[in-house]
Amino acid sequence: MRLGLVLSSLFERHEMPPGHPERSERTRAVANRLIESGLADKSIPIESQQVTREQMLRIHSERHLAMLESIHRAGGGQIDPDTHMGKHSWPIAMLAAGSAVAAAECVAEGQVDRAFLVVRPPGHHATPDRAMGFCLLNSVSIAARHLLATGRARRVLIVDFDVHHGNGTQQAFWEDPSVVYISTHQWPLFPGTGRREETGQGQGQGTIFNLPHPPNTVPSAIVEEMRATLERVQETLPPDFVFISAGFDGHRADPLADWRLDVGDFVAMTRDTLALANSTAGGRVVSLLEGGYDLDVLADCTEAHVRELMRD
Ligand SMILES: [Zn+2]
């Protein structure tokens, strides 16, 4: 299995205020682990690249981009209590989104079979019109829409197992039947969306699957519901390309939430997603790092996830 990998110290240049959980050490810890474990050497490097304005505008509004650009010109600043831009955050967010586009193209064109991106800032909370929850640009949504707009995919599935609901991703594809979105997340928790009744609207009705679970849910219930939902999507809405919003903050040791998942639970959800991708999408999967705030656990989970992505 040829796994493409986006790994660059540039993502550490998106600097957050001291004490912020979404810190530069996150991608450094993951990169170090992938290098030390030998997994980086077994993968095929994908060059990170800037997203284009056209690609961003397929998801985000002019107003949103103008707001981020103006904060960047001012040297950075606070967007909301959680979300901050440093001096380099704007070009680095564009690098994360552009790398997602590049990785998706590499997989779509068969240069690699699957890809994983060690990127930050994360993206799934960024709505078409708003930066929030540590997220500036919705990288996974930009990459998914790029494949559809350029005729490289006809129906895309985004599987989001980050412990927070990907409200930005849901909003981007709320009325879009060509993107199926499955999110499992703790509820109640930030950002407060992701109820079961939220299933899309208009032509997109029935293409959004929200699987909320309360704090301290037994992990097998989360994994099994994800498996059942993947099987249902495989039958009724088979995708020809799959993305994973890979957040590992549902781990029992993570400081930001109250789920009790373990490395093995993330491995199980990865395997089940790959099984669907192998059956309907020619195995084509691009996975992007979203959350995960305990550095050791983040490295453990990412290493295990990447090992699965590399398996035949
Ligand atoms: Zn999260």
Short mmCIF file of N, CA, C and O in Angstrom, two decimals, residues 84-161:
data_model
loop_
_atom_site.label_atom_id
_atom_site.label_comp_id
_atom_site.label_asym_id
_atom_site.label_seq_id
_atom_site.Cartn_x
_atom_site.Cartn_y
_atom_site.Cartn_z
N HIS A 84 -7.25 32.03 17.38
CA HIS A 84 -6.26 33.07 17.35
C HIS A 84 -5.43 32.94 16.07
O HIS A 84 -5.23 31.85 15.56
N MET A 85 -4.97 34.07 15.56
CA MET A 85 -4.03 34.05 14.44
C MET A 85 -2.73 34.72 14.87
O MET A 85 -2.75 35.84 15.38
N GLY A 86 -1.63 34.01 14.66
CA GLY A 86 -0.31 34.60 14.87
C GLY A 86 0.19 35.21 13.57
O GLY A 86 -0.55 35.29 12.58
N LYS A 87 1.45 35.60 13.60
CA LYS A 87 2.06 36.27 12.44
C LYS A 87 1.99 35.43 11.17
O LYS A 87 1.81 35.94 10.07
N HIS A 88 2.19 34.11 11.33
CA HIS A 88 2.29 33.23 10.15
C HIS A 88 1.04 32.38 9.94
O HIS A 88 1.03 31.51 9.08
N SER A 89 0.01 32.61 10.73
CA SER A 89 -1.12 31.67 10.71
C SER A 89 -1.86 31.62 9.38
O SER A 89 -2.31 30.56 8.95
N TRP A 90 -1.98 32.76 8.72
CA TRP A 90 -2.74 32.79 7.46
C TRP A 90 -2.05 31.96 6.37
O TRP A 90 -2.68 31.03 5.82
N PRO A 91 -0.77 32.22 6.08
CA PRO A 91 -0.13 31.34 5.08
C PRO A 91 -0.08 29.88 5.49
O PRO A 91 -0.18 29.00 4.63
N ILE A 92 0.00 29.60 6.80
CA ILE A 92 0.07 28.19 7.23
C ILE A 92 -1.30 27.53 7.09
O ILE A 92 -1.40 26.36 6.70
N ALA A 93 -2.37 28.24 7.40
CA ALA A 93 -3.71 27.68 7.19
C ALA A 93 -3.93 27.41 5.70
O ALA A 93 -4.52 26.38 5.32
N MET A 94 -3.44 28.31 4.85
CA MET A 94 -3.57 28.08 3.40
C MET A 94 -2.71 26.90 2.95
O MET A 94 -3.06 26.20 1.99
N LEU A 95 -1.59 26.69 3.66
CA LEU A 95 -0.74 25.54 3.34
C LEU A 95 -1.43 24.23 3.74
O LEU A 95 -1.35 23.23 3.01
N ALA A 96 -2.11 24.23 4.88
CA ALA A 96 -2.83 23.03 5.31
C ALA A 96 -3.93 22.69 4.31
O ALA A 96 -4.07 21.54 3.87
N ALA A 97 -4.71 23.69 3.91
CA ALA A 97 -5.81 23.44 2.97
C ALA A 97 -5.27 23.02 1.60
O ALA A 97 -5.79 22.09 0.97
N GLY A 98 -4.22 23.71 1.14
CA GLY A 98 -3.64 23.38 -0.16
C GLY A 98 -3.02 21.99 -0.17
O GLY A 98 -3.07 21.27 -1.18
N SER A 99 -2.47 21.59 0.96
CA SER A 99 -1.88 20.25 1.05
C SER A 99 -2.97 19.19 0.99
O SER A 99 -2.75 18.10 0.43
N ALA A 100 -4.13 19.50 1.56
CA ALA A 100 -5.26 18.56 1.47
C ALA A 100 -5.69 18.40 0.01
O ALA A 100 -5.97 17.29 -0.45
N VAL A 101 -5.72 19.51 -0.72
CA VAL A 101 -6.05 19.46 -2.15
C VAL A 101 -4.99 18.63 -2.89
O VAL A 101 -5.34 17.75 -3.70
N ALA A 102 -3.73 18.89 -2.59
CA ALA A 102 -2.64 18.16 -3.28
C ALA A 102 -2.71 16.67 -2.98
O ALA A 102 -2.56 15.83 -3.89
N ALA A 103 -2.95 16.33 -1.73
CA ALA A 103 -3.02 14.90 -1.35
C ALA A 103 -4.21 14.23 -2.03
O ALA A 103 -4.10 13.10 -2.51
N ALA A 104 -5.33 14.94 -2.08
CA ALA A 104 -6.52 14.38 -2.73
C ALA A 104 -6.26 14.13 -4.22
O ALA A 104 -6.65 13.10 -4.77
N GLU A 105 -5.57 15.08 -4.84
CA GLU A 105 -5.23 14.89 -6.27
C GLU A 105 -4.31 13.69 -6.45
O GLU A 105 -4.48 12.89 -7.37
N CYS A 106 -3.29 13.57 -5.60
CA CYS A 106 -2.34 12.45 -5.71
C CYS A 106 -3.06 11.11 -5.61
O CYS A 106 -2.75 10.17 -6.35
N VAL A 107 -4.02 11.02 -4.68
CA VAL A 107 -4.77 9.77 -4.52
C VAL A 107 -5.72 9.57 -5.71
O VAL A 107 -5.79 8.49 -6.28
N ALA A 108 -6.41 10.64 -6.10
CA ALA A 108 -7.37 10.52 -7.21
C ALA A 108 -6.67 10.10 -8.50
O ALA A 108 -7.24 9.38 -9.31
N GLU A 109 -5.45 10.58 -8.67
CA GLU A 109 -4.74 10.27 -9.91
C GLU A 109 -3.87 9.02 -9.81
O GLU A 109 -3.15 8.68 -10.75
N GLY A 110 -3.91 8.36 -8.65
CA GLY A 110 -3.24 7.07 -8.51
C GLY A 110 -1.74 7.14 -8.26
O GLY A 110 -1.05 6.13 -8.35
N GLN A 111 -1.23 8.33 -7.93
CA GLN A 111 0.20 8.41 -7.61
C GLN A 111 0.50 7.72 -6.27
O GLN A 111 1.60 7.23 -6.04
N VAL A 112 -0.48 7.76 -5.38
CA VAL A 112 -0.43 6.99 -4.12
C VAL A 112 -1.82 6.38 -3.93
O VAL A 112 -2.78 6.78 -4.59
N ASP A 113 -1.90 5.39 -3.02
CA ASP A 113 -3.19 4.73 -2.79
C ASP A 113 -4.04 5.49 -1.76
O ASP A 113 -5.25 5.61 -1.91
N ARG A 114 -3.37 5.94 -0.70
CA ARG A 114 -4.03 6.68 0.38
C ARG A 114 -3.08 7.78 0.81
O ARG A 114 -1.90 7.76 0.46
N ALA A 115 -3.58 8.71 1.62
CA ALA A 115 -2.69 9.76 2.13
C ALA A 115 -3.08 10.16 3.53
O ALA A 115 -4.25 10.07 3.92
N PHE A 116 -2.09 10.62 4.29
CA PHE A 116 -2.33 11.17 5.62
C PHE A 116 -1.60 12.51 5.73
O PHE A 116 -0.48 12.66 5.24
N LEU A 117 -2.27 13.45 6.38
CA LEU A 117 -1.69 14.79 6.52
C LEU A 117 -1.52 15.17 7.98
O LEU A 117 -2.50 15.19 8.74
N VAL A 118 -0.28 15.47 8.34
CA VAL A 118 0.02 15.96 9.70
C VAL A 118 0.00 17.48 9.62
O VAL A 118 1.03 18.12 9.40
N VAL A 119 -1.20 18.05 9.73
CA VAL A 119 -1.34 19.49 9.51
C VAL A 119 -2.03 20.17 10.69
O VAL A 119 -2.73 19.54 11.48
N ARG A 120 -1.84 21.43 10.81
CA ARG A 120 -2.59 22.32 11.68
C ARG A 120 -2.54 23.72 11.09
O ARG A 120 -1.62 24.00 10.32
N PRO A 121 -3.44 24.63 11.37
CA PRO A 121 -4.58 24.44 12.26
C PRO A 121 -5.56 23.39 11.74
O PRO A 121 -5.60 23.12 10.54
N PRO A 122 -6.38 22.81 12.68
CA PRO A 122 -7.44 21.92 12.24
C PRO A 122 -8.49 22.72 11.46
O PRO A 122 -8.39 23.94 11.37
N GLY A 123 -9.49 22.03 10.89
CA GLY A 123 -10.39 22.75 9.98
C GLY A 123 -11.88 22.54 10.16
O GLY A 123 -12.67 23.35 9.68
N HIS A 124 -12.31 21.47 10.84
CA HIS A 124 -13.72 21.07 10.69
C HIS A 124 -14.74 22.00 11.36
O HIS A 124 -15.92 21.88 11.10
N HIS A 125 -14.27 22.93 12.22
CA HIS A 125 -15.20 23.91 12.79
C HIS A 125 -15.35 25.17 11.93
O HIS A 125 -16.25 25.98 12.18
N ALA A 126 -14.45 25.37 10.99
CA ALA A 126 -14.52 26.59 10.17
C ALA A 126 -15.72 26.49 9.24
O ALA A 126 -15.80 25.59 8.40
N THR A 127 -16.67 27.40 9.38
CA THR A 127 -17.85 27.39 8.53
C THR A 127 -17.55 28.21 7.27
O THR A 127 -16.52 28.88 7.19
N PRO A 128 -18.46 28.19 6.30
CA PRO A 128 -18.21 29.01 5.11
C PRO A 128 -17.92 30.48 5.45
O PRO A 128 -17.15 31.14 4.77
N ASP A 129 -18.47 30.95 6.57
CA ASP A 129 -18.40 32.38 6.86
C ASP A 129 -17.73 32.72 8.18
O ASP A 129 -17.73 33.88 8.59
N ARG A 130 -17.19 31.74 8.86
CA ARG A 130 -16.72 32.02 10.22
C ARG A 130 -15.56 31.12 10.64
O ARG A 130 -15.62 29.90 10.44
N ALA A 131 -14.52 31.73 11.24
CA ALA A 131 -13.44 30.98 11.87
C ALA A 131 -13.83 30.76 13.33
O ALA A 131 -14.29 31.68 13.99
N MET A 132 -13.67 29.53 13.81
CA MET A 132 -14.02 29.24 15.22
C MET A 132 -13.39 27.92 15.64
O MET A 132 -12.94 27.14 14.80
N GLY A 133 -13.38 27.68 16.96
CA GLY A 133 -12.91 26.39 17.46
C GLY A 133 -11.52 26.01 16.96
O GLY A 133 -11.30 24.87 16.57
N PHE A 134 -10.59 26.95 16.99
CA PHE A 134 -9.18 26.79 16.55
C PHE A 134 -9.04 26.70 15.02
O PHE A 134 -7.94 26.50 14.53
N CYS A 135 -10.14 26.78 14.27
CA CYS A 135 -10.11 26.49 12.83
C CYS A 135 -10.29 27.77 12.01
O CYS A 135 -11.17 28.58 12.31
N LEU A 136 -9.49 27.92 10.97
CA LEU A 136 -9.56 29.10 10.10
C LEU A 136 -10.17 28.75 8.75
O LEU A 136 -11.08 29.42 8.27
N LEU A 137 -9.62 27.73 8.10
CA LEU A 137 -10.12 27.26 6.81
C LEU A 137 -10.51 25.80 6.95
O LEU A 137 -9.83 25.03 7.63
N ASN A 138 -11.59 25.40 6.30
CA ASN A 138 -12.05 24.02 6.42
C ASN A 138 -11.35 23.17 5.35
O ASN A 138 -11.87 22.96 4.25
N SER A 139 -10.18 22.68 5.71
CA SER A 139 -9.31 21.99 4.73
C SER A 139 -9.98 20.78 4.10
O SER A 139 -9.91 20.59 2.88
N VAL A 140 -10.63 19.94 4.92
CA VAL A 140 -11.22 18.72 4.37
C VAL A 140 -12.35 19.07 3.40
O VAL A 140 -12.48 18.44 2.33
N SER A 141 -13.12 20.10 3.72
CA SER A 141 -14.22 20.49 2.83
C SER A 141 -13.70 21.08 1.52
O SER A 141 -14.25 20.81 0.45
N ILE A 142 -12.64 21.88 1.63
CA ILE A 142 -12.05 22.48 0.42
C ILE A 142 -11.54 21.36 -0.51
O ILE A 142 -11.76 21.39 -1.73
N ALA A 143 -10.89 20.35 0.07
CA ALA A 143 -10.35 19.26 -0.75
C ALA A 143 -11.47 18.41 -1.36
O ALA A 143 -11.40 18.02 -2.53
N ALA A 144 -12.52 18.16 -0.56
CA ALA A 144 -13.64 17.36 -1.08
C ALA A 144 -14.32 18.08 -2.24
O ALA A 144 -14.58 17.49 -3.30
N ARG A 145 -14.58 19.36 -2.05
CA ARG A 145 -15.26 20.12 -3.10
C ARG A 145 -14.39 20.24 -4.35
O ARG A 145 -14.88 20.24 -5.47
N HIS A 146 -13.07 20.30 -4.14
CA HIS A 146 -12.14 20.37 -5.28
C HIS A 146 -12.26 19.12 -6.16
O HIS A 146 -12.30 19.22 -7.39
N LEU A 147 -12.32 17.96 -5.52
CA LEU A 147 -12.43 16.71 -6.30
C LEU A 147 -13.73 16.69 -7.11
O LEU A 147 -13.74 16.28 -8.27
N LEU A 148 -14.81 17.15 -6.47
CA LEU A 148 -16.11 17.15 -7.15
C LEU A 148 -16.11 18.17 -8.30
O LEU A 148 -16.58 17.89 -9.40
N ALA A 149 -15.57 19.36 -8.02
CA ALA A 149 -15.61 20.44 -9.02
C ALA A 149 -14.75 20.13 -10.23
O ALA A 149 -15.01 20.64 -11.32
N THR A 150 -13.71 19.32 -10.04
CA THR A 150 -12.81 19.02 -11.15
C THR A 150 -13.12 17.65 -11.77
O THR A 150 -12.31 17.14 -12.55
N GLY A 151 -14.23 17.08 -11.37
CA GLY A 151 -14.65 15.82 -12.00
C GLY A 151 -13.85 14.61 -11.57
O GLY A 151 -13.92 13.55 -12.21
N ARG A 152 -13.10 14.73 -10.47
CA ARG A 152 -12.30 13.59 -10.02
C ARG A 152 -13.08 12.65 -9.10
O ARG A 152 -12.61 11.57 -8.77
N ALA A 153 -14.24 13.11 -8.62
CA ALA A 153 -15.09 12.27 -7.79
C ALA A 153 -16.53 12.68 -8.05
O ALA A 153 -16.80 13.81 -8.48
N ARG A 154 -17.44 11.76 -7.80
CA ARG A 154 -18.87 12.07 -7.99
C ARG A 154 -19.63 12.10 -6.67
O ARG A 154 -20.57 12.85 -6.50
N ARG A 155 -19.24 11.24 -5.75
CA ARG A 155 -19.82 11.32 -4.41
C ARG A 155 -18.72 11.04 -3.39
O ARG A 155 -18.05 10.00 -3.47
N VAL A 156 -18.57 11.97 -2.46
CA VAL A 156 -17.50 11.89 -1.47
C VAL A 156 -18.11 11.62 -0.10
O VAL A 156 -19.16 12.16 0.23
N LEU A 157 -17.44 10.78 0.67
CA LEU A 157 -17.82 10.57 2.07
C LEU A 157 -16.75 11.19 2.97
O LEU A 157 -15.56 11.00 2.74
N ILE A 158 -17.19 11.95 3.98
CA ILE A 158 -16.28 12.45 5.01
C ILE A 158 -16.66 11.79 6.33
O ILE A 158 -17.79 11.94 6.81
N VAL A 159 -15.73 11.03 6.89
CA VAL A 159 -15.93 10.38 8.19
C VAL A 159 -15.17 11.19 9.24
O VAL A 159 -13.95 11.37 9.12
N ASP A 160 -15.87 11.69 10.24
CA ASP A 160 -15.28 12.59 11.22
C ASP A 160 -15.42 11.96 12.61
O ASP A 160 -16.50 11.97 13.19
N PHE A 161 -14.30 11.41 13.14
CA PHE A 161 -14.40 10.81 14.48
C PHE A 161 -13.74 11.67 15.54
O PHE A 161 -13.52 11.21 16.67
#
